[in-house]
Coordinates of C-alpha atoms in Angstrom, one line a residue:
M1 CA -42.4 70.7 23.8
L2 CA -40.6 70.4 20.2
A3 CA -38.9 73.5 19.4
I4 CA -39.2 74.5 15.7
G5 CA -36.5 76.5 13.5
S6 CA -32.9 76.7 13.3
P7 CA -30.6 78.1 16.2
T8 CA -29.4 80.9 13.7
T9 CA -33.0 82.1 13.4
G10 CA -33.5 85.8 14.2
L11 CA -34.8 87.1 17.6
R12 CA -37.8 88.3 15.9
N13 CA -38.5 84.9 14.0
S14 CA -37.8 82.9 17.2
T15 CA -40.0 85.0 19.3
T16 CA -43.0 84.6 16.7
C17 CA -42.5 80.8 16.3
T18 CA -42.5 80.7 20.2
A19 CA -45.6 82.6 20.4
L20 CA -47.3 80.6 17.9
L21 CA -46.6 77.3 19.5
R22 CA -47.9 78.7 22.6
E23 CA -51.0 79.7 20.8
L24 CA -51.2 76.4 19.4
E25 CA -50.6 74.6 22.7
Q26 CA -53.5 76.6 24.3
I27 CA -55.6 75.6 21.5
W28 CA -54.8 72.2 22.4
N29 CA -55.5 72.6 25.9
D30 CA -58.8 74.2 25.2
I31 CA -59.7 71.3 22.8
G32 CA -58.4 68.8 25.1
E33 CA -55.9 67.0 22.6
T34 CA -54.0 64.1 24.2
E35 CA -50.3 64.0 24.5
V36 CA -50.2 61.4 21.7
D37 CA -51.9 63.6 19.4
R38 CA -50.1 66.6 20.2
D39 CA -46.8 64.7 19.5
R40 CA -48.3 63.2 16.4
M41 CA -49.4 66.8 15.1
L42 CA -46.1 68.4 16.0
N43 CA -43.9 65.6 14.2
E44 CA -46.4 66.2 11.0
L45 CA -45.7 70.1 11.5
E46 CA -41.9 69.4 11.9
R47 CA -41.8 67.0 8.8
E48 CA -43.8 69.7 6.6
C49 CA -41.0 72.4 7.8
L50 CA -38.3 70.0 6.7
E51 CA -39.8 69.3 3.4
V52 CA -40.0 73.0 2.9
Y53 CA -36.5 73.6 3.7
R54 CA -35.5 70.4 1.8
R55 CA -37.3 71.8 -1.4
K56 CA -35.5 75.3 -0.8
V57 CA -32.2 73.9 -0.4
D58 CA -32.5 71.7 -3.7
E59 CA -33.4 74.9 -5.4
A60 CA -30.7 76.9 -3.9
A61 CA -28.4 74.0 -4.6
N62 CA -29.3 73.9 -8.5
T63 CA -28.9 77.6 -8.7
K64 CA -25.4 77.1 -7.1
A65 CA -24.3 74.4 -9.5
R66 CA -25.7 76.4 -12.6
L67 CA -23.7 79.7 -11.4
H68 CA -20.8 77.5 -10.6
Q69 CA -20.8 76.1 -14.1
T70 CA -21.0 79.6 -15.6
V71 CA -18.0 80.6 -13.5
A72 CA -15.8 77.7 -14.4
A73 CA -16.7 78.3 -18.0
K74 CA -15.8 82.0 -17.7
E75 CA -12.6 81.1 -16.2
A76 CA -11.6 78.5 -18.6
E77 CA -12.2 81.4 -21.4
L78 CA -10.4 83.6 -19.4
A79 CA -7.4 81.2 -19.3
T80 CA -7.9 80.5 -23.1
L81 CA -7.6 84.1 -23.9
I82 CA -4.7 84.8 -21.8
A83 CA -2.9 82.0 -23.0
A84 CA -3.6 82.9 -26.4
L85 CA -2.5 86.7 -26.0
G86 CA 0.6 85.6 -23.4
E87 CA -0.8 88.3 -21.0
L88 CA 1.2 86.4 -18.2
N89 CA 0.7 89.7 -16.0
I90 CA -3.2 89.1 -16.0
H91 CA -4.4 86.8 -13.5
S92 CA -8.0 85.7 -12.7
P93 CA -9.6 87.9 -9.9
I94 CA -11.1 85.0 -8.4
K95 CA -7.8 83.5 -7.6
M96 CA -6.2 86.5 -6.6
E97 CA -9.1 87.4 -4.3
K98 CA -7.8 86.8 -0.8
R99 CA -11.2 86.9 1.0
S100 CA -14.0 84.2 0.5
S101 CA -16.5 85.5 -2.2
S102 CA -19.8 84.3 -3.5
L103 CA -20.3 82.8 -7.0
K104 CA -22.1 85.9 -8.1
E105 CA -19.6 88.0 -7.0
K106 CA -16.9 86.0 -8.7
L107 CA -18.9 85.9 -11.9
A108 CA -19.4 89.9 -11.7
S109 CA -15.4 90.0 -11.3
V110 CA -14.4 87.9 -14.2
T111 CA -17.0 88.8 -16.9
P112 CA -15.8 92.2 -17.6
L113 CA -12.2 90.9 -17.6
V114 CA -13.5 88.6 -20.2
E115 CA -15.1 90.8 -22.3
D116 CA -12.1 93.1 -22.6
L117 CA -9.8 90.3 -23.5
K118 CA -12.4 89.4 -26.1
T119 CA -11.9 92.7 -27.8
K120 CA -7.9 92.9 -27.3
H121 CA -8.0 89.3 -29.2
E122 CA -10.0 90.6 -32.3
E123 CA -7.5 93.6 -32.2
R124 CA -4.5 91.4 -32.1
L125 CA -5.9 89.1 -34.7
K126 CA -6.2 92.1 -37.2
Q127 CA -2.8 93.2 -36.2
F128 CA -1.4 90.1 -37.0
A129 CA -3.2 89.9 -40.3
D130 CA -1.9 93.2 -41.1
V131 CA 1.8 92.4 -40.3
K132 CA 1.4 89.1 -42.0
A133 CA 0.0 90.7 -45.6
Q134 CA 3.0 93.0 -45.3
I135 CA 5.6 90.5 -44.6
E136 CA 4.1 88.3 -47.6
K137 CA 4.2 91.4 -50.0
I138 CA 7.8 92.4 -49.1
S139 CA 9.1 88.8 -49.0
G140 CA 7.8 88.4 -52.8
E141 CA 9.5 91.6 -53.8
I142 CA 12.8 90.6 -52.4
S143 CA 12.4 86.9 -53.7
G144 CA 11.1 88.1 -57.2
Y145 CA 8.1 85.9 -57.1
H146 CA 4.9 85.7 -55.0
P147 CA 4.4 81.9 -53.8
A148 CA 0.7 80.6 -54.5
M149 CA 0.5 79.8 -50.6
S150 CA 1.5 82.0 -47.8
T151 CA 4.8 80.8 -46.0
L152 CA 3.7 82.3 -42.8
V153 CA 1.4 80.5 -40.8
L154 CA -0.9 82.4 -38.3
D155 CA -1.4 80.3 -35.0
E156 CA -4.4 81.6 -33.3
Q157 CA -3.4 80.0 -30.2
D158 CA -0.5 82.2 -30.0
L159 CA -1.1 85.8 -30.2
S160 CA 1.1 87.1 -27.7
L161 CA 3.1 90.3 -28.1
R162 CA 6.2 88.5 -28.2
R163 CA 4.9 86.6 -31.5
L164 CA 3.6 90.1 -32.9
N165 CA 7.1 91.3 -32.2
E166 CA 9.0 88.3 -33.8
F167 CA 6.6 89.1 -37.3
Q168 CA 7.2 92.9 -36.7
T169 CA 10.9 92.3 -36.4
H170 CA 10.9 90.0 -39.3
L171 CA 9.0 93.0 -41.3
R172 CA 11.6 95.5 -40.5
S173 CA 14.5 93.2 -41.3
L174 CA 12.9 92.8 -44.8
Q175 CA 12.6 96.4 -45.0
K176 CA 15.9 97.3 -44.0
E177 CA 17.2 94.2 -46.3
K178 CA 21.1 94.2 -46.2
S179 CA 21.6 96.4 -43.5
D180 CA 19.6 94.8 -41.1
R181 CA 21.0 91.5 -41.9
L182 CA 24.3 92.4 -41.6
N183 CA 23.8 93.9 -38.3
K184 CA 22.5 90.6 -37.1
V185 CA 25.1 88.8 -38.6
L186 CA 27.6 90.7 -36.7
Q187 CA 25.6 90.6 -33.5
Y188 CA 25.7 86.6 -33.6
V189 CA 29.3 86.7 -34.4
N190 CA 29.9 88.9 -31.5
E191 CA 28.2 86.5 -29.3
V192 CA 29.8 83.4 -30.9
H193 CA 33.2 85.4 -30.0
S194 CA 32.4 86.1 -26.4
L195 CA 31.4 82.3 -25.8
C196 CA 34.5 81.1 -27.4
G197 CA 36.4 83.3 -25.2
V198 CA 34.8 81.9 -22.2
L199 CA 34.9 78.4 -23.2
G200 CA 38.6 78.6 -24.5
L201 CA 37.8 77.6 -28.0
D202 CA 39.1 78.8 -31.4
F203 CA 36.9 81.6 -32.6
G204 CA 38.1 81.5 -36.3
Q205 CA 37.6 77.9 -36.6
T206 CA 34.3 78.1 -35.0
V207 CA 32.7 80.8 -37.3
G208 CA 34.7 79.5 -40.2
D209 CA 32.6 76.1 -40.1
V210 CA 29.4 78.2 -40.5
H211 CA 31.1 80.3 -43.7
P212 CA 34.4 81.4 -44.5
S213 CA 33.6 84.9 -45.0
L214 CA 32.5 85.8 -41.3
H215 CA 36.3 85.9 -40.4
G216 CA 37.4 88.3 -43.2
T217 CA 38.4 91.5 -42.5
D218 CA 36.3 93.4 -45.2
V219 CA 33.3 92.7 -43.3
E220 CA 30.7 94.9 -45.0
Q221 CA 31.7 93.7 -48.6
S222 CA 32.7 90.0 -48.1
T223 CA 30.4 89.0 -45.2
N224 CA 27.5 86.3 -46.2
I225 CA 24.1 87.5 -44.9
S226 CA 21.9 84.7 -46.2
N227 CA 19.2 82.9 -44.3
S228 CA 21.8 79.6 -44.0
T229 CA 24.3 81.7 -42.4
L230 CA 22.1 83.2 -40.1
E231 CA 20.6 79.8 -39.0
G232 CA 24.2 78.3 -39.0
L233 CA 24.9 81.1 -36.6
E234 CA 21.9 80.7 -34.3
H235 CA 22.7 76.8 -34.1
T236 CA 26.3 77.7 -33.2
I237 CA 25.2 80.0 -30.6
M238 CA 22.8 77.5 -29.1
R239 CA 25.5 74.7 -29.1
L240 CA 28.1 76.7 -27.6
K241 CA 25.3 78.1 -24.7
T242 CA 24.5 74.0 -24.2
E243 CA 28.1 73.7 -23.8
R244 CA 28.6 76.5 -21.5
K245 CA 25.9 75.3 -19.3
A246 CA 27.2 71.8 -19.1
R247 CA 30.5 73.0 -18.2
I248 CA 29.1 75.5 -15.6
Q249 CA 27.4 72.5 -14.0
K250 CA 30.4 70.1 -14.1
L251 CA 32.7 73.1 -12.6
K252 CA 30.2 73.8 -9.9
D253 CA 30.1 70.1 -8.9
I254 CA 33.6 70.0 -8.8
V255 CA 33.8 73.4 -6.7
A256 CA 31.2 71.9 -4.2
K257 CA 33.5 68.7 -3.7
L258 CA 36.6 71.3 -3.4
F259 CA 34.8 73.1 -0.5
E260 CA 33.8 70.0 1.3
L261 CA 37.3 68.9 1.1
W262 CA 38.8 72.3 2.0
N263 CA 36.7 72.2 5.1
L264 CA 37.6 68.7 6.0
M265 CA 41.3 69.1 5.5
D266 CA 41.3 72.6 7.2
S267 CA 43.0 73.8 4.1
S268 CA 44.7 77.5 4.4
K269 CA 43.3 80.7 3.1
E270 CA 46.6 80.8 0.7
E271 CA 45.6 77.4 -0.9
R272 CA 42.0 78.5 -1.1
N273 CA 42.8 81.7 -2.9
G274 CA 44.6 79.8 -6.0
F275 CA 41.1 78.8 -7.0
S276 CA 39.3 81.9 -6.3
S277 CA 38.4 82.5 -10.0
I278 CA 36.6 79.1 -9.8
T279 CA 34.8 79.1 -6.7
S280 CA 33.2 82.4 -7.8
I281 CA 31.4 80.7 -10.4
L282 CA 29.2 79.1 -7.6
A283 CA 27.5 82.5 -6.9
S284 CA 27.6 83.9 -10.6
S285 CA 24.9 83.2 -13.4
E286 CA 25.5 82.1 -16.8
S287 CA 25.3 85.6 -18.1
E288 CA 27.8 87.0 -15.5
I289 CA 30.6 84.6 -16.3
T290 CA 32.4 86.8 -18.9
D291 CA 36.0 86.1 -18.0
R292 CA 38.1 84.7 -21.0
G293 CA 39.0 81.1 -20.3
A294 CA 36.8 80.7 -17.3
L295 CA 35.2 77.7 -18.4
S296 CA 38.0 76.1 -20.5
T297 CA 39.0 72.4 -20.5
E298 CA 42.4 73.6 -18.9
M299 CA 40.6 75.2 -15.8
I300 CA 38.3 72.2 -15.3
E301 CA 41.5 69.9 -15.4
K302 CA 43.3 72.1 -13.0
A303 CA 40.2 71.9 -10.3
S304 CA 39.7 68.5 -10.8
A305 CA 43.4 67.6 -10.0
E306 CA 43.0 69.6 -6.8
V307 CA 40.1 67.4 -6.0
E308 CA 42.0 64.3 -6.7
K309 CA 45.0 65.5 -4.8
L310 CA 42.8 66.4 -1.6
A311 CA 41.0 63.1 -2.0
R312 CA 44.1 61.3 -1.4
M313 CA 45.2 63.5 1.5
K314 CA 41.5 63.0 2.9
A315 CA 41.9 59.4 3.1
S316 CA 45.0 59.4 5.4
R317 CA 43.3 62.4 7.5
M318 CA 39.7 60.7 8.0
K319 CA 40.5 58.9 11.3
E320 CA 42.0 62.2 12.7
L321 CA 38.6 64.0 11.8
V322 CA 36.7 61.2 13.1
L323 CA 38.1 61.6 16.5
K324 CA 38.1 65.4 16.5
R325 CA 34.2 65.2 15.6
R326 CA 33.6 63.0 18.4
A327 CA 35.3 64.8 20.9
E328 CA 33.1 67.8 19.9
L329 CA 30.1 65.6 20.1
E330 CA 31.3 64.6 23.8
E331 CA 31.9 68.2 24.7
I332 CA 28.6 69.0 23.6
C333 CA 27.1 66.3 25.3
R334 CA 28.9 67.1 28.6
L335 CA 27.7 70.7 28.4
T336 CA 24.2 69.8 28.0
H337 CA 23.9 66.8 30.3
I338 CA 23.1 64.3 27.3
Q339 CA 24.5 61.0 26.9
P340 CA 26.5 60.5 23.8
D341 CA 25.9 57.6 21.6
T342 CA 28.1 54.8 22.3
S343 CA 27.9 53.4 18.7
T344 CA 30.7 56.2 17.6
A345 CA 32.6 56.2 20.8
A346 CA 36.4 57.1 20.2
E347 CA 37.9 53.6 20.8
K348 CA 35.1 51.8 18.8
S349 CA 35.5 54.0 15.7
S350 CA 39.4 53.9 15.8
A351 CA 38.9 50.2 15.8
L352 CA 36.5 50.1 13.0
I353 CA 38.5 52.5 10.9
D354 CA 41.7 50.6 11.6
S355 CA 39.9 47.3 10.7
G356 CA 38.5 48.9 7.5
L357 CA 35.0 47.3 8.3
V358 CA 33.4 51.0 7.9
D359 CA 34.0 53.7 5.4
P360 CA 35.4 56.7 7.3
S361 CA 33.3 59.3 5.6
E362 CA 30.1 57.2 6.4
L363 CA 31.4 57.2 10.1
L364 CA 31.8 60.9 10.1
A365 CA 28.4 61.6 8.4
N366 CA 27.0 59.3 11.2
I367 CA 28.9 61.6 14.1
E368 CA 27.6 64.7 12.3
A369 CA 24.0 63.5 12.3
Q370 CA 24.4 62.6 16.0
I371 CA 25.8 66.4 16.6
T372 CA 22.6 67.7 14.8
K373 CA 20.3 65.6 16.8
V374 CA 22.0 66.5 20.0
K375 CA 21.6 70.1 19.6
D376 CA 18.1 69.6 18.4
E377 CA 17.5 67.7 21.6
A378 CA 19.3 70.3 23.8
L379 CA 17.1 72.9 22.1
S380 CA 13.9 71.0 23.2
R381 CA 15.2 70.6 26.9
K382 CA 16.5 74.0 27.4
E383 CA 13.3 74.9 29.5
V384 CA 13.9 72.2 31.9
T385 CA 17.7 72.7 31.9
D386 CA 17.2 76.2 32.6
R387 CA 15.2 75.7 35.6
I388 CA 17.7 72.8 36.8
D389 CA 20.1 75.6 36.8
K390 CA 18.0 77.8 39.3
W391 CA 17.2 74.9 41.4
L392 CA 21.0 74.1 41.7
S393 CA 21.9 77.7 42.4
A394 CA 19.2 77.7 45.0
C395 CA 20.6 74.7 46.7
E396 CA 24.0 76.3 46.6
E397 CA 22.5 79.1 48.5
E398 CA 20.8 76.9 50.9
N399 CA 24.5 75.2 51.6
W400 CA 25.9 78.4 52.2
L401 CA 22.8 79.6 54.6
E402 CA 22.9 76.5 56.6
E403 CA 26.7 76.9 57.0
Y404 CA 26.4 80.4 57.9
N405 CA 23.9 79.5 60.6
Q406 CA 26.5 77.3 62.2
D407 CA 28.7 80.0 62.8
D408 CA 28.7 81.2 66.2
N409 CA 30.3 84.4 65.3
R410 CA 27.9 85.4 62.5
Y411 CA 26.3 88.2 64.5
N412 CA 29.6 89.7 65.6
A413 CA 30.3 93.2 64.4
G414 CA 33.2 92.2 62.3
R415 CA 34.4 93.1 58.8
G416 CA 31.8 91.9 56.2
A417 CA 29.3 91.0 58.8
H418 CA 26.3 93.3 57.5
I419 CA 26.9 91.8 53.9
N420 CA 26.6 88.3 55.1
L421 CA 23.3 89.3 56.7
K422 CA 21.9 90.8 53.6
R423 CA 23.0 87.8 51.8
A424 CA 21.5 85.3 54.5
E425 CA 18.2 87.4 54.0
R426 CA 18.2 86.6 50.1
A427 CA 19.0 83.0 50.7
R428 CA 16.2 82.4 53.1
V429 CA 13.8 83.9 50.4
T430 CA 15.6 81.7 47.7
V431 CA 15.5 78.5 49.9
S432 CA 11.7 78.9 50.9
K433 CA 11.0 78.7 47.0
I434 CA 12.9 75.4 46.8
P435 CA 9.8 73.2 47.1
A436 CA 7.8 75.1 44.5
M437 CA 11.0 74.7 42.3
V438 CA 11.3 71.1 42.7
D439 CA 7.5 70.7 42.0
N440 CA 7.5 72.8 38.8
L441 CA 10.6 71.0 37.7
I442 CA 8.9 67.7 38.0
Y443 CA 5.8 69.1 36.3
K444 CA 7.9 70.4 33.3
T445 CA 9.9 67.4 33.2
L446 CA 6.9 65.0 32.9
A447 CA 5.3 67.3 30.4
W448 CA 8.9 67.1 28.4
E449 CA 8.6 63.1 28.5
D450 CA 4.9 63.2 27.5
E451 CA 5.8 65.3 24.3
N452 CA 8.8 63.4 23.5
K453 CA 7.8 60.0 24.5
A454 CA 11.0 59.2 26.2
H455 CA 12.7 59.7 29.6
F456 CA 14.2 62.9 30.5
L457 CA 17.9 61.7 31.3
Y458 CA 20.6 64.2 33.2
D459 CA 24.0 62.6 32.6
G460 CA 22.0 59.3 32.1
V461 CA 20.1 59.2 35.3
R462 CA 16.2 59.9 34.7
L463 CA 15.7 63.3 36.1
G464 CA 12.5 62.4 37.6
S465 CA 13.8 60.0 39.6
I466 CA 16.6 62.5 40.9
L467 CA 13.6 64.8 42.0
E468 CA 11.6 62.3 43.7
D469 CA 14.6 61.2 45.5
Y470 CA 15.4 64.9 46.3
K471 CA 11.9 65.4 47.8
L472 CA 11.8 62.2 50.0
T473 CA 15.2 63.4 51.3
R474 CA 14.1 66.6 51.8
Q475 CA 11.2 65.4 53.7
Q476 CA 13.3 63.0 55.7
K477 CA 15.5 66.0 56.6
E478 CA 12.5 68.2 57.7
E479 CA 11.2 65.4 59.7
E480 CA 14.7 65.2 61.4
K481 CA 14.7 69.0 62.0
R482 CA 11.2 68.3 63.6
R483 CA 12.4 65.7 65.8
S484 CA 15.3 67.8 66.8
R485 CA 13.0 70.6 68.1
D486 CA 10.8 68.4 69.9
Q487 CA 13.7 66.7 71.3
K488 CA 15.2 70.3 72.4
K489 CA 11.6 70.9 74.0
L490 CA 11.7 67.4 76.1
Q491 CA 15.3 68.5 77.1
D492 CA 14.2 71.9 78.2
L493 CA 11.3 70.2 80.2
L494 CA 13.6 68.0 81.9
N495 CA 15.9 70.9 82.9
N496 CA 12.7 72.5 84.4
Q497 CA 11.8 69.4 86.3
K498 CA 15.5 69.1 87.5
E499 CA 15.5 72.7 88.6
A500 CA 12.0 72.1 90.3
M501 CA 13.4 69.0 92.3
Y502 CA 16.9 70.8 93.4
G503 CA 15.8 74.4 93.5
S504 CA 18.8 75.7 91.3
K505 CA 19.8 75.6 87.6
P506 CA 22.5 72.8 86.2
S507 CA 25.9 74.2 86.9
P508 CA 27.3 75.1 83.3
R509 CA 29.8 72.3 83.8
K510 CA 26.9 69.9 83.9
S511 CA 24.9 71.6 81.1
N512 CA 28.0 71.7 78.6
S513 CA 28.7 68.0 79.4
F514 CA 25.0 67.2 78.4
R515 CA 25.2 69.3 75.4
K516 CA 28.4 67.5 74.3
T517 CA 27.1 64.1 74.9
N518 CA 24.3 64.9 72.6
G519 CA 26.4 66.6 69.9
Y520 CA 25.6 70.3 70.5
R521 CA 28.0 73.2 71.3
S522 CA 26.6 76.3 72.9
N523 CA 27.4 79.5 71.1
G524 CA 27.3 81.8 74.0
N525 CA 23.7 83.0 73.5
G526 CA 21.3 79.9 74.4
S527 CA 21.1 78.5 70.9
M528 CA 22.4 75.1 70.1
P529 CA 23.2 74.6 66.3
P530 CA 24.4 71.4 65.0
T531 CA 28.2 70.5 65.0
P532 CA 29.2 70.4 61.3
R533 CA 32.1 67.8 62.1
R534 CA 30.0 65.0 63.5
N535 CA 27.3 62.6 62.1
S536 CA 24.3 61.2 63.8
I537 CA 22.3 58.1 63.3
G538 CA 20.4 58.5 60.0
S539 CA 22.5 61.3 58.9
G540 CA 22.9 59.7 55.3
S541 CA 19.2 60.3 54.8
S542 CA 19.3 63.9 55.8
E543 CA 21.4 64.7 52.5
L544 CA 19.6 65.9 49.6
L545 CA 20.7 64.7 46.2
T546 CA 21.0 66.6 43.1
P547 CA 21.7 65.8 39.6
R548 CA 25.4 66.3 40.3
S549 CA 25.3 63.9 43.2
Y550 CA 24.1 61.3 40.6
S551 CA 26.7 61.9 37.6
G552 CA 28.6 65.1 37.9
R553 CA 31.5 64.7 35.9
Q554 CA 34.8 66.5 35.9
N555 CA 38.2 65.4 34.6
G556 CA 36.8 62.0 33.6
Y557 CA 35.8 61.1 37.3
F558 CA 32.3 61.3 39.1
E559 CA 32.3 64.2 41.5
M560 CA 29.8 63.9 44.5
R561 CA 28.0 67.1 45.4
R562 CA 25.8 67.2 48.5
L563 CA 23.5 70.1 48.3
S564 CA 22.4 70.0 52.1
T565 CA 23.2 71.3 55.3
T566 CA 25.6 69.6 57.5
P567 CA 23.6 66.4 59.2
L568 CA 21.9 67.3 62.4
N569 CA 23.5 65.4 65.3
F570 CA 21.3 64.1 67.7
V571 CA 20.2 60.4 68.7
A572 CA 17.0 58.6 69.0
I573 CA 14.7 60.1 71.4
S574 CA 14.2 56.9 73.2
K575 CA 17.9 57.2 74.1
E576 CA 17.5 60.8 75.0
D577 CA 14.6 59.9 77.4
T578 CA 16.9 57.2 78.9
M579 CA 19.8 59.3 79.3
S580 CA 18.0 62.4 80.7
Y581 CA 16.0 60.2 83.4
A582 CA 19.1 59.0 84.5
S583 CA 20.8 62.3 84.9
L584 CA 17.8 63.4 87.2
C585 CA 17.2 60.3 89.2
G586 CA 20.4 58.2 89.2
S587 CA 22.9 60.8 89.6
E588 CA 23.6 63.3 92.4
P589 CA 23.7 67.0 91.7
G590 CA 26.9 67.9 90.0
S591 CA 27.7 64.7 88.5
P592 CA 28.0 64.2 84.8
P593 CA 24.8 62.9 82.9
Q594 CA 25.1 59.1 82.2
G595 CA 25.3 58.3 78.7

């Protein structure tokens, strides 16, 4: 039966629709409508519902579009008012709203702000008109004539407080007349004096080019305060600030080169202190640089000369720096078990520098990039390498435990025996976790390889291969242990048969002889641990290989480390069967076993 309604319909509506459909179905059953007619009528019902939905969606979309246009118009009007009034601290509430809101909410939030700004715009426009009228009136009084057209242009697109303050400042300057103009000239002159001091320029000549009276002693009587003088001082200040900015940038470039060369050359602190006044510029803004002569041409030339001197020294020491950084790269690779890039090997780099085929700076930059790459790779490998360290530590414990188990005197009440017993207990717990460690390490390694689309190499060998070999070797070792236990059971069975045949146990001499023949020795309590000094057939397969076994490096040579037990010493079962059978059936009591 066709289900009508959206999945998001409320429980009540869903129940109603279901009830109606059931009622309709019952009516159809009573009428005897066929399945074809039922499907047709259901399709018509669904189509009618879709048409109603579509009509409602279209109406809602039109309403949304109109609201969207209204909101956009309000936002545009708001932006225009904000720009005209210069209210940079006012932002659209729609853009400031962090949560998602509806169009009606947006319209409701922006409309009051637009109305407020309209009112403020009208008030601001009136303020500008009042100030403008006063300025024109006072200007006419000062000049002695009234121009036919206003000299002040009111830009209604810029009604900011900054612009209004400029008008008011102009008005106050006209009201105060000479005293205000004089203060302004003195302010400009002081700024020019400060800039000239920082730049190392002649102050008298600089202000004299604007007007000769600016450098006089009787300032109040002789200083010219005309508009041309003020404009000349303004232009001079702008020119000096531009020059200051250019010199700061030039000096910063020089200081950056100085730091680079100092770091490369390992310059001493005393050598750097001679330029402390220059290097401090890097951390200073333009307004903070006030020391006299800090940006003078002499200071810039001094720094440039130091750069040239260090550049000449750099050329002679680049080879040493390249080899030093390469050694650091190799040390990082050694500690992280990553193969270093052979393209910048010490011998190759030295030959390239000597031949002049490559720029040492480029080679050094290449090595620096390789160091960064290795550090990033080591960071991505950290989770795997940490697990490798835990695995190797567990293998070391396994080694110790197996050596401990071969000690015939381990249960003697000697000095430190209880410490070894406790360590053996901990070691057994650790060793029992090794298979899970290896499986987890394989999983992490494969996950790393999938993520990085590359093999996980440990000292140049794929770690996955090492782990698979380790698992295989460990399985072979466990198999050998199992065979050893089976062999011991068989030997005990043969001994029991021999005892049943002859009515007595073999003499200690024959028992010891038999054990020595098979590579075992008695420890006095009936157990027969393997002898650590003899190898048996297939002993090579019982050694567990670890990454150190593959490529452990020490003093430039490969160090082979086997994290395993001493190989079990036994021969094939078929040989044991033959030898045991001969000792029972082909030898007299008391004779040594036949090998």
